[in-house]
Amino acid sequence: MIRDHNGHVRRSSIQSLTVSFSFQITKAVAIFRGLVLAVNSGLLPLVVESSTKAVIDMINSGVAPQADIGVIIHDILSLLSKFPISISFVSRRANIVAHSFAKLAIESVFYLFWFNLCLPSVESFVLPNLVV
């Protein structure tokens, strides 16, 4: 989900993966796809928040590891070098909307995108974060 500085939802998506990856690779792919959606939508500058500390630490180290995850980390680092994007760790409690989207993605076989809308199933988590 991509929100503006007031907390309003600007873009969101659910994208299931057709193959099974490790937890960390799945999270890195989700970050990469979110970055691509934000860049293609012109929603910059961007602050990315994730509760997957190991992946955030890999990205913020600035070096892609020599493991399988290194390919996607390299792609993320490439985007970070070209656009005004920062990435930071947040606790899982602060990232409850993302976890709600992940649950929906597991149940979906489609790539679904929403523009300037919020899904009713996550709306109760998003609304308290709006700046009025």
JSON list of C-alpha atoms in Angstrom, two decimals:
[
{"chain": "A", "resi": 1, "resn": "MET", "atom": "CA", "xyz": [0.00, 0.00, 0.00]},
{"chain": "A", "resi": 2, "resn": "ILE", "atom": "CA", "xyz": [1.25, 3.48, -0.86]},
{"chain": "A", "resi": 3, "resn": "ARG", "atom": "CA", "xyz": [-0.04, 6.38, 1.20]},
{"chain": "A", "resi": 4, "resn": "ASP", "atom": "CA", "xyz": [0.61, 10.10, 0.96]},
{"chain": "A", "resi": 5, "resn": "HIS", "atom": "CA", "xyz": [1.95, 12.29, 3.78]},
{"chain": "A", "resi": 6, "resn": "ASN", "atom": "CA", "xyz": [-1.58, 12.60, 5.20]},
{"chain": "A", "resi": 7, "resn": "GLY", "atom": "CA", "xyz": [-2.12, 8.84, 5.29]},
{"chain": "A", "resi": 8, "resn": "HIS", "atom": "CA", "xyz": [-4.54, 8.71, 2.33]},
{"chain": "A", "resi": 9, "resn": "VAL", "atom": "CA", "xyz": [-4.21, 5.58, 0.20]},
{"chain": "A", "resi": 10, "resn": "ARG", "atom": "CA", "xyz": [-2.91, 6.42, -3.28]},
{"chain": "A", "resi": 11, "resn": "ARG", "atom": "CA", "xyz": [-2.04, 2.97, -4.62]},
{"chain": "A", "resi": 12, "resn": "SER", "atom": "CA", "xyz": [-2.33, -0.57, -3.33]},
{"chain": "A", "resi": 13, "resn": "SER", "atom": "CA", "xyz": [-1.94, -4.00, -4.80]},
{"chain": "A", "resi": 14, "resn": "ILE", "atom": "CA", "xyz": [-2.18, -7.67, -4.06]},
{"chain": "A", "resi": 15, "resn": "GLN", "atom": "CA", "xyz": [0.10, -9.87, -6.12]},
{"chain": "A", "resi": 16, "resn": "SER", "atom": "CA", "xyz": [0.41, -13.58, -5.50]},
{"chain": "A", "resi": 17, "resn": "LEU", "atom": "CA", "xyz": [3.62, -15.39, -6.38]},
{"chain": "A", "resi": 18, "resn": "THR", "atom": "CA", "xyz": [3.34, -18.43, -8.62]},
{"chain": "A", "resi": 19, "resn": "VAL", "atom": "CA", "xyz": [6.37, -20.13, -7.05]},
{"chain": "A", "resi": 20, "resn": "SER", "atom": "CA", "xyz": [7.36, -20.69, -3.46]},
{"chain": "A", "resi": 21, "resn": "PHE", "atom": "CA", "xyz": [10.21, -18.56, -2.13]},
{"chain": "A", "resi": 22, "resn": "SER", "atom": "CA", "xyz": [11.73, -18.17, 1.31]},
{"chain": "A", "resi": 23, "resn": "PHE", "atom": "CA", "xyz": [10.11, -15.67, 3.66]},
{"chain": "A", "resi": 24, "resn": "GLN", "atom": "CA", "xyz": [12.90, -13.12, 3.14]},
{"chain": "A", "resi": 25, "resn": "ILE", "atom": "CA", "xyz": [12.83, -13.39, -0.65]},
{"chain": "A", "resi": 26, "resn": "THR", "atom": "CA", "xyz": [9.04, -13.01, -0.62]},
{"chain": "A", "resi": 27, "resn": "LYS", "atom": "CA", "xyz": [9.35, -9.83, 1.47]},
{"chain": "A", "resi": 28, "resn": "ALA", "atom": "CA", "xyz": [12.11, -8.47, -0.78]},
{"chain": "A", "resi": 29, "resn": "VAL", "atom": "CA", "xyz": [9.96, -9.14, -3.88]},
{"chain": "A", "resi": 30, "resn": "ALA", "atom": "CA", "xyz": [7.04, -7.32, -2.22]},
{"chain": "A", "resi": 31, "resn": "ILE", "atom": "CA", "xyz": [9.28, -4.32, -1.50]},
{"chain": "A", "resi": 32, "resn": "PHE", "atom": "CA", "xyz": [10.60, -4.32, -5.07]},
{"chain": "A", "resi": 33, "resn": "ARG", "atom": "CA", "xyz": [7.13, -4.53, -6.62]},
{"chain": "A", "resi": 34, "resn": "GLY", "atom": "CA", "xyz": [5.93, -1.73, -4.35]},
{"chain": "A", "resi": 35, "resn": "LEU", "atom": "CA", "xyz": [8.88, 0.42, -5.43]},
{"chain": "A", "resi": 36, "resn": "VAL", "atom": "CA", "xyz": [8.12, -0.22, -9.09]},
{"chain": "A", "resi": 37, "resn": "LEU", "atom": "CA", "xyz": [4.45, 0.67, -8.56]},
{"chain": "A", "resi": 38, "resn": "ALA", "atom": "CA", "xyz": [5.39, 3.91, -6.77]},
{"chain": "A", "resi": 39, "resn": "VAL", "atom": "CA", "xyz": [7.99, 4.92, -9.36]},
{"chain": "A", "resi": 40, "resn": "ASN", "atom": "CA", "xyz": [5.69, 4.13, -12.31]},
{"chain": "A", "resi": 41, "resn": "SER", "atom": "CA", "xyz": [2.90, 6.11, -10.61]},
{"chain": "A", "resi": 42, "resn": "GLY", "atom": "CA", "xyz": [5.17, 9.10, -9.99]},
{"chain": "A", "resi": 43, "resn": "LEU", "atom": "CA", "xyz": [4.64, 8.88, -6.22]},
{"chain": "A", "resi": 44, "resn": "LEU", "atom": "CA", "xyz": [8.01, 10.26, -5.17]},
{"chain": "A", "resi": 45, "resn": "PRO", "atom": "CA", "xyz": [9.80, 10.99, -2.91]},
{"chain": "A", "resi": 46, "resn": "LEU", "atom": "CA", "xyz": [9.03, 7.75, -1.12]},
{"chain": "A", "resi": 47, "resn": "VAL", "atom": "CA", "xyz": [9.56, 6.29, 2.34]},
{"chain": "A", "resi": 48, "resn": "VAL", "atom": "CA", "xyz": [9.26, 2.50, 2.50]},
{"chain": "A", "resi": 49, "resn": "GLU", "atom": "CA", "xyz": [8.48, 0.86, 5.82]},
{"chain": "A", "resi": 50, "resn": "SER", "atom": "CA", "xyz": [8.80, -2.87, 6.42]},
{"chain": "A", "resi": 51, "resn": "SER", "atom": "CA", "xyz": [8.73, -5.09, 9.49]},
{"chain": "A", "resi": 52, "resn": "THR", "atom": "CA", "xyz": [11.23, -7.54, 7.98]},
{"chain": "A", "resi": 53, "resn": "LYS", "atom": "CA", "xyz": [14.40, -6.31, 9.67]},
{"chain": "A", "resi": 54, "resn": "ALA", "atom": "CA", "xyz": [16.80, -8.75, 7.99]},
{"chain": "A", "resi": 55, "resn": "VAL", "atom": "CA", "xyz": [15.73, -7.60, 4.52]},
{"chain": "A", "resi": 56, "resn": "ILE", "atom": "CA", "xyz": [15.82, -3.91, 5.50]},
{"chain": "A", "resi": 57, "resn": "ASP", "atom": "CA", "xyz": [19.33, -4.39, 6.91]},
{"chain": "A", "resi": 58, "resn": "MET", "atom": "CA", "xyz": [20.47, -6.06, 3.66]},
{"chain": "A", "resi": 59, "resn": "ILE", "atom": "CA", "xyz": [19.08, -3.18, 1.61]},
{"chain": "A", "resi": 60, "resn": "ASN", "atom": "CA", "xyz": [20.50, -0.48, 3.87]},
{"chain": "A", "resi": 61, "resn": "SER", "atom": "CA", "xyz": [23.94, -2.14, 3.81]},
{"chain": "A", "resi": 62, "resn": "GLY", "atom": "CA", "xyz": [24.10, -1.07, 0.16]},
{"chain": "A", "resi": 63, "resn": "VAL", "atom": "CA", "xyz": [25.58, -4.40, -0.95]},
{"chain": "A", "resi": 64, "resn": "ALA", "atom": "CA", "xyz": [23.63, -7.27, -2.50]},
{"chain": "A", "resi": 65, "resn": "PRO", "atom": "CA", "xyz": [24.51, -10.56, -0.79]},
{"chain": "A", "resi": 66, "resn": "GLN", "atom": "CA", "xyz": [25.83, -13.54, -2.75]},
{"chain": "A", "resi": 67, "resn": "ALA", "atom": "CA", "xyz": [22.74, -15.59, -1.82]},
{"chain": "A", "resi": 68, "resn": "ASP", "atom": "CA", "xyz": [19.56, -16.08, -3.87]},
{"chain": "A", "resi": 69, "resn": "ILE", "atom": "CA", "xyz": [18.04, -12.96, -2.35]},
{"chain": "A", "resi": 70, "resn": "GLY", "atom": "CA", "xyz": [20.95, -10.94, -3.74]},
{"chain": "A", "resi": 71, "resn": "VAL", "atom": "CA", "xyz": [19.33, -10.66, -7.18]},
{"chain": "A", "resi": 72, "resn": "ILE", "atom": "CA", "xyz": [16.24, -8.87, -5.87]},
{"chain": "A", "resi": 73, "resn": "ILE", "atom": "CA", "xyz": [18.29, -6.80, -3.38]},
{"chain": "A", "resi": 74, "resn": "HIS", "atom": "CA", "xyz": [20.45, -5.67, -6.33]},
{"chain": "A", "resi": 75, "resn": "ASP", "atom": "CA", "xyz": [17.31, -4.57, -8.22]},
{"chain": "A", "resi": 76, "resn": "ILE", "atom": "CA", "xyz": [16.08, -2.67, -5.15]},
{"chain": "A", "resi": 77, "resn": "LEU", "atom": "CA", "xyz": [19.47, -0.97, -4.73]},
{"chain": "A", "resi": 78, "resn": "SER", "atom": "CA", "xyz": [19.37, 0.03, -8.39]},
{"chain": "A", "resi": 79, "resn": "LEU", "atom": "CA", "xyz": [16.02, 1.81, -7.87]},
{"chain": "A", "resi": 80, "resn": "LEU", "atom": "CA", "xyz": [17.29, 3.45, -4.68]},
{"chain": "A", "resi": 81, "resn": "SER", "atom": "CA", "xyz": [20.25, 4.88, -6.59]},
{"chain": "A", "resi": 82, "resn": "LYS", "atom": "CA", "xyz": [17.99, 6.47, -9.22]},
{"chain": "A", "resi": 83, "resn": "PHE", "atom": "CA", "xyz": [15.06, 7.83, -7.20]},
{"chain": "A", "resi": 84, "resn": "PRO", "atom": "CA", "xyz": [14.44, 9.69, -3.90]},
{"chain": "A", "resi": 85, "resn": "ILE", "atom": "CA", "xyz": [13.54, 6.64, -1.82]},
{"chain": "A", "resi": 86, "resn": "SER", "atom": "CA", "xyz": [14.42, 5.69, 1.74]},
{"chain": "A", "resi": 87, "resn": "ILE", "atom": "CA", "xyz": [13.73, 2.39, 3.46]},
{"chain": "A", "resi": 88, "resn": "SER", "atom": "CA", "xyz": [13.29, 1.85, 7.19]},
{"chain": "A", "resi": 89, "resn": "PHE", "atom": "CA", "xyz": [12.30, -0.82, 9.68]},
{"chain": "A", "resi": 90, "resn": "VAL", "atom": "CA", "xyz": [9.03, -0.57, 11.62]},
{"chain": "A", "resi": 91, "resn": "SER", "atom": "CA", "xyz": [7.58, -2.98, 14.14]},
{"chain": "A", "resi": 92, "resn": "ARG", "atom": "CA", "xyz": [5.03, -5.53, 13.02]},
{"chain": "A", "resi": 93, "resn": "ARG", "atom": "CA", "xyz": [2.37, -3.72, 15.08]},
{"chain": "A", "resi": 94, "resn": "ALA", "atom": "CA", "xyz": [3.04, -0.56, 13.08]},
{"chain": "A", "resi": 95, "resn": "ASN", "atom": "CA", "xyz": [2.78, -2.52, 9.83]},
{"chain": "A", "resi": 96, "resn": "ILE", "atom": "CA", "xyz": [-0.58, -4.26, 10.38]},
{"chain": "A", "resi": 97, "resn": "VAL", "atom": "CA", "xyz": [-2.03, -3.03, 7.07]},
{"chain": "A", "resi": 98, "resn": "ALA", "atom": "CA", "xyz": [0.75, -4.74, 5.12]},
{"chain": "A", "resi": 99, "resn": "HIS", "atom": "CA", "xyz": [0.09, -7.98, 6.96]},
{"chain": "A", "resi": 100, "resn": "SER", "atom": "CA", "xyz": [-3.62, -7.72, 6.11]},
{"chain": "A", "resi": 101, "resn": "PHE", "atom": "CA", "xyz": [-2.69, -7.32, 2.44]},
{"chain": "A", "resi": 102, "resn": "ALA", "atom": "CA", "xyz": [-0.36, -10.33, 2.67]},
{"chain": "A", "resi": 103, "resn": "LYS", "atom": "CA", "xyz": [-3.22, -12.47, 3.96]},
{"chain": "A", "resi": 104, "resn": "LEU", "atom": "CA", "xyz": [-5.38, -11.37, 1.04]},
{"chain": "A", "resi": 105, "resn": "ALA", "atom": "CA", "xyz": [-2.58, -12.14, -1.42]},
{"chain": "A", "resi": 106, "resn": "ILE", "atom": "CA", "xyz": [-2.33, -15.71, -0.13]},
{"chain": "A", "resi": 107, "resn": "GLU", "atom": "CA", "xyz": [-6.03, -16.17, -0.91]},
{"chain": "A", "resi": 108, "resn": "SER", "atom": "CA", "xyz": [-5.78, -14.58, -4.36]},
{"chain": "A", "resi": 109, "resn": "VAL", "atom": "CA", "xyz": [-4.52, -15.92, -7.68]},
{"chain": "A", "resi": 110, "resn": "PHE", "atom": "CA", "xyz": [-4.62, -12.54, -9.41]},
{"chain": "A", "resi": 111, "resn": "TYR", "atom": "CA", "xyz": [-2.63, -9.33, -9.51]},
{"chain": "A", "resi": 112, "resn": "LEU", "atom": "CA", "xyz": [-5.03, -6.70, -8.22]},
{"chain": "A", "resi": 113, "resn": "PHE", "atom": "CA", "xyz": [-4.36, -2.96, -8.15]},
{"chain": "A", "resi": 114, "resn": "TRP", "atom": "CA", "xyz": [-6.34, -0.11, -6.61]},
{"chain": "A", "resi": 115, "resn": "PHE", "atom": "CA", "xyz": [-5.86, 3.57, -7.31]},
{"chain": "A", "resi": 116, "resn": "ASN", "atom": "CA", "xyz": [-6.89, 6.09, -4.64]},
{"chain": "A", "resi": 117, "resn": "LEU", "atom": "CA", "xyz": [-9.02, 3.44, -2.91]},
{"chain": "A", "resi": 118, "resn": "CYS", "atom": "CA", "xyz": [-8.81, 1.44, 0.27]},
{"chain": "A", "resi": 119, "resn": "LEU", "atom": "CA", "xyz": [-10.11, -2.11, 0.57]},
{"chain": "A", "resi": 120, "resn": "PRO", "atom": "CA", "xyz": [-12.92, -2.45, 3.13]},
{"chain": "A", "resi": 121, "resn": "SER", "atom": "CA", "xyz": [-11.05, -5.34, 4.78]},
{"chain": "A", "resi": 122, "resn": "VAL", "atom": "CA", "xyz": [-8.11, -3.07, 5.72]},
{"chain": "A", "resi": 123, "resn": "GLU", "atom": "CA", "xyz": [-9.93, 0.25, 5.98]},
{"chain": "A", "resi": 124, "resn": "SER", "atom": "CA", "xyz": [-10.28, 0.00, 9.77]},
{"chain": "A", "resi": 125, "resn": "PHE", "atom": "CA", "xyz": [-6.48, -0.15, 10.06]},
{"chain": "A", "resi": 126, "resn": "VAL", "atom": "CA", "xyz": [-5.85, 2.73, 7.65]},
{"chain": "A", "resi": 127, "resn": "LEU", "atom": "CA", "xyz": [-8.40, 5.27, 8.90]},
{"chain": "A", "resi": 128, "resn": "PRO", "atom": "CA", "xyz": [-6.89, 5.79, 12.38]},
{"chain": "A", "resi": 129, "resn": "ASN", "atom": "CA", "xyz": [-3.62, 6.84, 10.70]},
{"chain": "A", "resi": 130, "resn": "LEU", "atom": "CA", "xyz": [-5.11, 9.67, 8.64]},
{"chain": "A", "resi": 131, "resn": "VAL", "atom": "CA", "xyz": [-3.96, 13.22, 9.32]},
{"chain": "A", "resi": 132, "resn": "VAL", "atom": "CA", "xyz": [-6.95, 15.55, 9.37]}
]
